[in-house]
Amino acid sequence: MSQGDTDEWERLMIAALDGDGRAYADLLGRIAPVLRKVVRARAGSLGNETCEDVVQEILLAVHLKRQSWHRDAPLRPWLYAIARHKATDAFRRWGSRVHLDIDDFSEVLRAPEDNSAIDAHDIDRMIDRLDTRSARIVRAIGIEGQTYTELADNLQMTEGAVRVALHRALSRLASLRERMME
Amino acid sequence: MKTEDLIAALAADDRRLMSPGRLFIWLGLLAAVLVLAFFFTVVGLRPDVLHYLFQPLTMPKFIVPLMTGLLALPLTMALSRPEARVHLGLLLLPAGALILAVMAGLLTSAPSDWPRLILGQHAAFCMTMIPLMATPLLAALLIALRRGAGTRPRLEGALAGLCAGALSASLYAWHCPVDSPLYFSTWYTLATLLVTLAGAWLGPRLLRW
């Protein structure tokens, strides 16, 4: 990972915080394989699907907590701290004591790229627990790539209301996960 | 759901939220207005307070809690960042000042007077008002910190409590009619610790994510 790429992450995150969804998707798309590598290196024995669950859980936390990143700080330490925190929780759920060390990130990044993303199912179980409309919004936007305008038409809601509903649904997903852990 | 689909859903959520720091500025201002209004109408300013503000023996009553609160505030906000490295050593400063105040109190009074000076006459009021006036600020801090991503919720809650309790005590001092350092170093400290404990209890419950 070159220094230039590091700066790129900050630039993308700042654009994302200012409302640039494309920059944000780009950034999350770059973060995901890094997380996947680190998680698999530490917890490969749990299987790729479980690892992908953890990756998604971290991404959801990154999203919901993105306001806690300071624009003048480097992104990586923040990101790794989020990843570490969520991964520790997640692994505890399976009764395994796996901890991500900050060093993992620098070591794993030298390993060859493994982009074999697979389906994760935890998140589907959580989406199923949302109310029907929220579940539909999350899936329509995520899986089917529908736009706010299309969804607003289909659901007879205003675009603003769909936006709020998506935001709430994503926050609910995180709290459902918390509750599933207890 | 594939990770790329989740990313698409996340990227579509472009609602902008205030950062914990900015949110705290607004909620903190609101809490301050509320508490100051309560203080001036219900608790009341001591008429000759300005005189005591500058007496060597009573000055710590104002300064020590204020210093504690003002030091705890940035530490608390720093803990809302997951990558935070926080040095609590700074809090030894007010702790040291408190010890000096106690020693001054002990040296300037006869040992036979100590129990009377420590107990004072308004301890119950003081122990009620400091936690009560700390509540809005503690609430403001905890609501703001929920936006953050602190990885040590108990410490975060405790520091929020310390900050709220100490700032409340520094305001209560403007009412407090008791002047012995032995009094305030006992009761202000106890009241502040009570709020700190409340924060430490609330932290893991409210600040987990």
Short mmCIF file of C-alpha atoms in Angstrom, two decimals:
data_model
loop_
_atom_site.label_atom_id
_atom_site.label_comp_id
_atom_site.label_asym_id
_atom_site.label_seq_id
_atom_site.Cartn_x
_atom_site.Cartn_y
_atom_site.Cartn_z
CA MET A 1 0.00 0.00 0.00
CA SER A 2 1.60 3.18 -1.09
CA GLN A 3 1.41 6.47 0.68
CA GLY A 4 -0.51 7.95 -2.24
CA ASP A 5 -3.24 5.38 -1.81
CA THR A 6 -3.51 6.26 1.85
CA ASP A 7 -4.21 9.89 1.05
CA GLU A 8 -6.74 8.72 -1.50
CA TRP A 9 -8.79 7.04 1.24
CA GLU A 10 -9.00 10.26 3.20
CA ARG A 11 -9.97 12.21 0.09
CA LEU A 12 -12.73 9.71 -0.67
CA MET A 13 -14.01 9.75 2.90
CA ILE A 14 -14.17 13.53 2.96
CA ALA A 15 -16.10 13.49 -0.31
CA ALA A 16 -18.36 10.80 1.15
CA LEU A 17 -19.06 12.84 4.28
CA ASP A 18 -19.97 15.73 2.02
CA GLY A 19 -22.59 13.59 0.36
CA ASP A 20 -20.77 12.04 -2.62
CA GLY A 21 -22.28 8.55 -2.72
CA ARG A 22 -20.09 7.39 -5.59
CA ALA A 23 -16.87 8.29 -3.76
CA TYR A 24 -18.26 6.53 -0.72
CA ALA A 25 -19.10 3.33 -2.61
CA ASP A 26 -15.62 3.47 -4.13
CA LEU A 27 -14.02 3.81 -0.70
CA LEU A 28 -16.06 1.01 0.88
CA GLY A 29 -15.23 -1.12 -2.14
CA ARG A 30 -11.53 -0.60 -1.41
CA ILE A 31 -11.91 -1.14 2.31
CA ALA A 32 -13.86 -4.41 2.04
CA PRO A 33 -11.07 -6.56 0.54
CA VAL A 34 -8.63 -5.27 3.13
CA LEU A 35 -11.01 -6.20 5.93
CA ARG A 36 -11.69 -9.55 4.30
CA LYS A 37 -8.01 -10.39 4.18
CA VAL A 38 -7.40 -9.43 7.76
CA VAL A 39 -10.45 -11.28 9.06
CA ARG A 40 -9.68 -14.42 7.06
CA ALA A 41 -6.07 -14.41 8.13
CA ARG A 42 -7.14 -14.36 11.76
CA ALA A 43 -10.27 -16.44 11.67
CA GLY A 44 -10.11 -18.49 8.50
CA SER A 45 -11.02 -21.58 10.51
CA LEU A 46 -14.49 -20.19 11.02
CA GLY A 47 -15.17 -20.43 7.31
CA ASN A 48 -15.46 -17.87 4.60
CA GLU A 49 -19.13 -17.22 5.13
CA THR A 50 -18.65 -16.37 8.78
CA CYS A 51 -15.71 -14.17 7.89
CA GLU A 52 -17.87 -12.35 5.36
CA ASP A 53 -20.48 -11.80 8.10
CA VAL A 54 -17.79 -10.12 10.14
CA VAL A 55 -16.63 -8.01 7.20
CA GLN A 56 -20.19 -6.81 6.65
CA GLU A 57 -20.66 -6.09 10.32
CA ILE A 58 -17.52 -3.95 10.27
CA LEU A 59 -18.66 -2.12 7.14
CA LEU A 60 -22.01 -1.38 8.76
CA ALA A 61 -20.23 0.01 11.82
CA VAL A 62 -17.90 2.09 9.64
CA HIS A 63 -20.98 3.53 8.00
CA LEU A 64 -22.92 4.28 11.15
CA LYS A 65 -19.92 5.73 12.96
CA ARG A 66 -18.37 7.66 10.09
CA GLN A 67 -19.11 10.96 11.80
CA SER A 68 -16.64 10.06 14.54
CA TRP A 69 -13.73 10.27 12.10
CA HIS A 70 -11.95 13.62 12.19
CA ARG A 71 -11.24 15.03 8.77
CA ASP A 72 -7.74 16.10 9.70
CA ALA A 73 -6.79 12.65 11.03
CA PRO A 74 -5.57 9.70 8.95
CA LEU A 75 -8.38 7.30 8.10
CA ARG A 76 -6.61 4.01 8.66
CA PRO A 77 -6.08 4.10 12.44
CA TRP A 78 -9.74 5.01 12.81
CA LEU A 79 -10.83 2.27 10.45
CA TYR A 80 -8.67 -0.38 12.07
CA ALA A 81 -9.91 0.57 15.51
CA ILE A 82 -13.51 0.16 14.33
CA ALA A 83 -12.63 -3.16 12.70
CA ARG A 84 -10.88 -4.41 15.78
CA HIS A 85 -13.74 -3.45 18.04
CA LYS A 86 -16.43 -5.08 15.90
CA ALA A 87 -14.38 -8.17 15.14
CA THR A 88 -13.71 -8.78 18.82
CA ASP A 89 -17.45 -8.65 19.46
CA ALA A 90 -18.27 -10.87 16.53
CA PHE A 91 -15.72 -13.52 17.36
CA ARG A 92 -16.85 -13.55 20.94
CA ARG A 93 -20.25 -14.55 19.63
CA TRP A 94 -18.80 -17.76 18.27
CA GLY A 95 -16.96 -18.32 21.48
CA SER A 96 -13.59 -17.89 19.90
CA ARG A 97 -11.13 -15.44 21.22
CA VAL A 98 -9.84 -13.90 18.08
CA HIS A 99 -8.36 -10.47 18.28
CA LEU A 100 -7.28 -8.34 15.43
CA ASP A 101 -4.03 -6.60 16.11
CA ILE A 102 -3.21 -3.38 14.42
CA ASP A 103 -0.11 -5.16 13.11
CA ASP A 104 -2.36 -7.61 11.27
CA PHE A 105 -3.30 -4.92 8.88
CA SER A 106 0.19 -4.10 7.73
CA GLU A 107 1.20 -7.77 7.54
CA VAL A 108 -1.85 -8.99 5.69
CA LEU A 109 -1.73 -6.19 3.19
CA ARG A 110 1.44 -7.68 1.75
CA ALA A 111 -0.36 -10.95 1.03
CA PRO A 112 -1.83 -11.54 -2.44
CA GLU A 113 -5.24 -10.11 -3.13
CA ASP A 114 -8.14 -12.46 -2.46
CA ASN A 115 -11.27 -10.95 -3.82
CA SER A 116 -13.51 -13.97 -3.70
CA ALA A 117 -16.38 -12.23 -2.01
CA ILE A 118 -19.14 -14.62 -1.11
CA ASP A 119 -22.65 -14.32 0.15
CA ALA A 120 -23.08 -13.67 3.82
CA HIS A 121 -26.25 -14.74 5.54
CA ASP A 122 -26.22 -13.10 8.93
CA ILE A 123 -27.27 -9.86 7.38
CA ASP A 124 -30.23 -11.50 5.64
CA ARG A 125 -31.44 -12.88 8.95
CA MET A 126 -31.26 -9.38 10.39
CA ILE A 127 -32.95 -7.76 7.41
CA ASP A 128 -35.75 -10.32 7.83
CA ARG A 129 -36.29 -8.99 11.31
CA LEU A 130 -36.92 -5.47 10.07
CA ASP A 131 -40.44 -4.42 9.26
CA THR A 132 -41.46 -5.45 5.75
CA ARG A 133 -41.16 -2.02 4.24
CA SER A 134 -37.69 -1.33 5.66
CA ALA A 135 -36.50 -4.77 4.55
CA ARG A 136 -37.81 -4.07 1.08
CA ILE A 137 -36.06 -0.71 0.93
CA VAL A 138 -32.69 -2.14 2.00
CA ARG A 139 -32.91 -4.99 -0.52
CA ALA A 140 -34.26 -2.87 -3.35
CA ILE A 141 -31.47 -0.35 -3.04
CA GLY A 142 -28.70 -2.80 -2.20
CA ILE A 143 -29.45 -5.85 -4.33
CA GLU A 144 -31.66 -4.53 -7.11
CA GLY A 145 -29.93 -1.18 -7.38
CA GLN A 146 -33.18 0.75 -7.41
CA THR A 147 -33.02 4.51 -7.08
CA TYR A 148 -34.81 6.59 -4.50
CA THR A 149 -37.12 7.90 -7.21
CA GLU A 150 -38.18 4.42 -8.33
CA LEU A 151 -38.69 3.24 -4.78
CA ALA A 152 -40.62 6.33 -3.82
CA ASP A 153 -42.97 5.65 -6.72
CA ASN A 154 -43.36 1.97 -5.88
CA LEU A 155 -43.94 2.53 -2.19
CA GLN A 156 -45.98 5.70 -2.61
CA MET A 157 -43.65 7.58 -0.31
CA THR A 158 -41.72 10.78 -0.84
CA GLU A 159 -38.06 10.41 -1.74
CA GLY A 160 -37.14 12.07 1.53
CA ALA A 161 -39.15 9.52 3.47
CA VAL A 162 -37.39 6.65 1.67
CA ARG A 163 -34.03 8.19 2.56
CA VAL A 164 -34.97 8.46 6.21
CA ALA A 165 -36.37 4.93 6.17
CA LEU A 166 -33.13 3.55 4.72
CA HIS A 167 -31.06 5.41 7.28
CA ARG A 168 -33.22 4.12 10.14
CA ALA A 169 -33.20 0.60 8.75
CA LEU A 170 -29.38 0.52 8.67
CA SER A 171 -29.19 1.76 12.26
CA ARG A 172 -31.75 -0.86 13.24
CA LEU A 173 -29.63 -3.58 11.65
CA ALA A 174 -26.74 -2.68 13.91
CA SER A 175 -28.86 -2.66 17.05
CA LEU A 176 -30.51 -5.95 16.06
CA ARG A 177 -27.06 -7.45 15.85
CA GLU A 178 -26.26 -6.15 19.31
CA ARG A 179 -29.41 -7.76 20.64
CA MET A 180 -28.73 -11.05 18.90
CA MET A 181 -25.46 -11.19 20.77
CA GLU A 182 -26.98 -11.04 24.19
CA MET B 1 -26.75 -10.41 0.72
CA LYS B 2 -23.42 -9.91 -0.98
CA THR B 3 -21.00 -7.40 0.43
CA GLU B 4 -21.16 -5.31 -2.73
CA ASP B 5 -24.94 -5.09 -2.28
CA LEU B 6 -24.52 -3.97 1.30
CA ILE B 7 -22.04 -1.35 0.13
CA ALA B 8 -24.58 -0.10 -2.42
CA ALA B 9 -27.16 0.25 0.34
CA LEU B 10 -24.70 2.02 2.65
CA ALA B 11 -23.59 4.40 -0.08
CA ALA B 12 -27.20 5.31 -0.81
CA ASP B 13 -27.69 6.45 2.79
CA ASP B 14 -26.44 10.00 2.40
CA ARG B 15 -28.09 11.50 5.45
CA ARG B 16 -25.54 13.69 7.14
CA LEU B 17 -25.25 13.48 10.90
CA MET B 18 -23.58 15.92 13.22
CA SER B 19 -20.28 14.77 14.66
CA PRO B 20 -20.26 14.02 18.40
CA GLY B 21 -18.31 17.23 19.05
CA ARG B 22 -20.66 19.50 17.16
CA LEU B 23 -23.72 17.85 18.64
CA PHE B 24 -22.28 18.33 22.10
CA ILE B 25 -21.78 22.05 21.51
CA TRP B 26 -25.51 22.47 20.89
CA LEU B 27 -26.72 20.09 23.58
CA GLY B 28 -24.16 21.45 26.03
CA LEU B 29 -25.35 25.01 25.44
CA LEU B 30 -28.92 23.90 25.98
CA ALA B 31 -27.96 22.11 29.19
CA ALA B 32 -26.00 25.15 30.39
CA VAL B 33 -28.93 27.51 29.84
CA LEU B 34 -31.26 25.11 31.65
CA VAL B 35 -28.94 24.62 34.60
CA LEU B 36 -28.05 28.32 34.94
CA ALA B 37 -31.74 29.23 34.93
CA PHE B 38 -32.38 26.64 37.61
CA PHE B 39 -29.39 27.82 39.62
CA PHE B 40 -30.35 31.50 39.63
CA THR B 41 -34.03 30.91 40.34
CA VAL B 42 -34.01 27.95 42.73
CA VAL B 43 -30.54 27.61 44.25
CA GLY B 44 -29.51 31.26 44.30
CA LEU B 45 -26.27 33.17 44.15
CA ARG B 46 -24.50 33.89 47.42
CA PRO B 47 -24.60 37.72 47.75
CA ASP B 48 -20.98 38.15 48.87
CA VAL B 49 -19.60 35.46 46.58
CA LEU B 50 -17.14 37.78 44.79
CA HIS B 51 -15.33 38.41 48.04
CA TYR B 52 -14.79 34.69 48.62
CA LEU B 53 -13.79 34.06 45.04
CA PHE B 54 -10.38 35.55 45.77
CA GLN B 55 -9.68 34.35 49.32
CA PRO B 56 -6.83 31.82 49.39
CA LEU B 57 -8.82 29.34 51.48
CA THR B 58 -12.06 29.54 49.52
CA MET B 59 -10.69 30.00 46.04
CA PRO B 60 -10.07 26.23 45.58
CA LYS B 61 -13.78 25.67 46.05
CA PHE B 62 -14.32 27.39 42.71
CA ILE B 63 -11.10 26.50 40.95
CA VAL B 64 -10.64 22.80 41.67
CA PRO B 65 -14.01 21.58 40.34
CA LEU B 66 -13.80 23.96 37.38
CA MET B 67 -10.34 22.70 36.52
CA THR B 68 -11.51 19.08 36.87
CA GLY B 69 -14.49 19.64 34.61
CA LEU B 70 -12.57 21.56 31.97
CA LEU B 71 -9.85 18.91 31.87
CA ALA B 72 -12.31 16.01 31.79
CA LEU B 73 -14.31 17.45 28.90
CA PRO B 74 -11.71 17.12 26.12
CA LEU B 75 -10.66 13.73 27.50
CA THR B 76 -14.27 12.56 27.31
CA MET B 77 -14.71 13.82 23.77
CA ALA B 78 -11.39 12.29 22.73
CA LEU B 79 -12.61 8.90 23.95
CA SER B 80 -15.46 9.06 21.45
CA ARG B 81 -12.90 8.32 18.74
CA PRO B 82 -12.16 4.62 18.42
CA GLU B 83 -8.45 5.18 17.80
CA ALA B 84 -8.10 7.52 20.77
CA ARG B 85 -5.10 7.36 23.03
CA VAL B 86 -6.10 9.23 26.14
CA HIS B 87 -3.79 10.24 28.93
CA LEU B 88 -5.65 10.50 32.18
CA GLY B 89 -2.57 11.79 33.97
CA LEU B 90 -3.79 15.35 33.52
CA LEU B 91 -6.49 14.68 36.08
CA LEU B 92 -3.79 14.37 38.73
CA LEU B 93 -3.50 18.15 38.53
CA PRO B 94 -6.86 18.92 40.16
CA ALA B 95 -6.37 15.94 42.48
CA GLY B 96 -3.14 17.52 43.67
CA ALA B 97 -4.84 20.89 44.09
CA LEU B 98 -7.54 19.22 46.14
CA ILE B 99 -4.96 17.65 48.43
CA LEU B 100 -3.30 21.04 48.91
CA ALA B 101 -6.68 22.55 49.79
CA VAL B 102 -7.32 19.83 52.37
CA MET B 103 -3.91 20.41 53.92
CA ALA B 104 -4.54 24.15 54.06
CA GLY B 105 -7.87 23.44 55.75
CA LEU B 106 -6.28 21.16 58.30
CA LEU B 107 -3.43 23.55 59.07
CA THR B 108 -5.67 26.59 59.55
CA SER B 109 -8.04 24.96 62.04
CA ALA B 110 -7.81 23.20 65.38
CA PRO B 111 -8.11 19.39 65.26
CA SER B 112 -11.07 19.56 67.62
CA ASP B 113 -12.92 21.62 65.03
CA TRP B 114 -12.29 19.21 62.14
CA PRO B 115 -15.41 17.02 62.51
CA ARG B 116 -17.65 20.10 62.68
CA LEU B 117 -15.94 21.70 59.70
CA ILE B 118 -16.12 18.52 57.63
CA LEU B 119 -19.79 17.85 58.32
CA GLY B 120 -20.92 21.44 57.79
CA GLN B 121 -24.64 22.16 57.85
CA HIS B 122 -25.66 21.97 54.26
CA ALA B 123 -24.27 18.64 53.19
CA ALA B 124 -27.66 17.16 52.26
CA PHE B 125 -28.53 20.16 50.07
CA CYS B 126 -25.11 20.12 48.47
CA MET B 127 -25.30 16.37 47.85
CA THR B 128 -28.69 16.84 46.19
CA MET B 129 -27.99 19.93 44.12
CA ILE B 130 -24.66 18.95 42.61
CA PRO B 131 -25.90 15.66 41.11
CA LEU B 132 -29.20 17.29 40.14
CA MET B 133 -27.54 20.16 38.29
CA ALA B 134 -25.09 17.71 36.72
CA THR B 135 -27.87 15.68 35.12
CA PRO B 136 -28.59 17.85 32.02
CA LEU B 137 -24.91 18.09 31.19
CA LEU B 138 -24.38 14.37 31.69
CA ALA B 139 -27.35 13.73 29.42
CA ALA B 140 -25.96 16.11 26.79
CA LEU B 141 -22.59 14.38 26.91
CA LEU B 142 -24.01 10.88 26.71
CA ILE B 143 -26.33 11.72 23.82
CA ALA B 144 -23.42 13.28 21.92
CA LEU B 145 -21.13 10.35 22.74
CA ARG B 146 -23.68 7.89 21.35
CA ARG B 147 -22.81 9.37 17.97
CA GLY B 148 -19.20 8.58 18.61
CA ALA B 149 -17.38 5.28 18.45
CA GLY B 150 -15.66 4.95 21.77
CA THR B 151 -14.27 1.53 22.49
CA ARG B 152 -14.14 1.94 26.26
CA PRO B 153 -17.74 2.78 27.19
CA ARG B 154 -17.31 2.46 30.95
CA LEU B 155 -14.38 4.84 31.10
CA GLU B 156 -16.12 7.13 28.65
CA GLY B 157 -19.25 7.21 30.80
CA ALA B 158 -17.24 7.71 33.97
CA LEU B 159 -15.33 10.64 32.48
CA ALA B 160 -18.59 12.18 31.24
CA GLY B 161 -19.92 11.85 34.79
CA LEU B 162 -16.77 13.34 36.26
CA CYS B 163 -16.99 16.27 33.86
CA ALA B 164 -20.70 16.90 34.52
CA GLY B 165 -20.36 16.45 38.29
CA ALA B 166 -17.32 18.71 38.58
CA LEU B 167 -18.78 21.50 36.46
CA SER B 168 -21.98 21.29 38.47
CA ALA B 169 -19.96 21.54 41.70
CA SER B 170 -18.09 24.56 40.35
CA LEU B 171 -21.45 26.26 39.80
CA TYR B 172 -22.83 25.19 43.16
CA ALA B 173 -19.81 26.86 44.77
CA TRP B 174 -21.35 30.20 43.80
CA HIS B 175 -24.17 29.41 46.18
CA CYS B 176 -22.39 27.43 48.87
CA PRO B 177 -22.35 29.31 52.20
CA VAL B 178 -19.74 27.03 53.80
CA ASP B 179 -16.14 28.12 53.49
CA SER B 180 -13.89 25.49 55.06
CA PRO B 181 -11.80 23.59 52.49
CA LEU B 182 -12.52 20.53 54.66
CA TYR B 183 -16.20 20.86 53.81
CA PHE B 184 -16.05 21.24 50.07
CA SER B 185 -13.24 18.79 49.59
CA THR B 186 -15.43 16.21 51.30
CA TRP B 187 -18.88 16.87 49.92
CA TYR B 188 -18.12 18.27 46.48
CA THR B 189 -15.84 15.33 45.91
CA LEU B 190 -18.44 12.82 47.09
CA ALA B 191 -21.16 14.41 44.98
CA THR B 192 -18.89 14.48 41.92
CA LEU B 193 -17.91 10.86 42.49
CA LEU B 194 -21.58 9.94 42.68
CA VAL B 195 -22.16 11.43 39.23
CA THR B 196 -18.97 9.72 38.01
CA LEU B 197 -20.31 6.38 39.21
CA ALA B 198 -23.64 7.05 37.52
CA GLY B 199 -21.76 7.74 34.30
CA ALA B 200 -19.68 4.59 34.68
CA TRP B 201 -22.90 2.61 35.11
CA LEU B 202 -24.62 4.24 32.16
CA GLY B 203 -21.63 4.07 29.81
CA PRO B 204 -21.72 0.36 28.98
CA ARG B 205 -25.51 0.55 28.65
CA LEU B 206 -25.73 3.57 26.37
CA LEU B 207 -22.43 3.75 24.53
CA ARG B 208 -22.04 0.23 23.18
CA TRP B 209 -22.17 -0.19 19.45
#
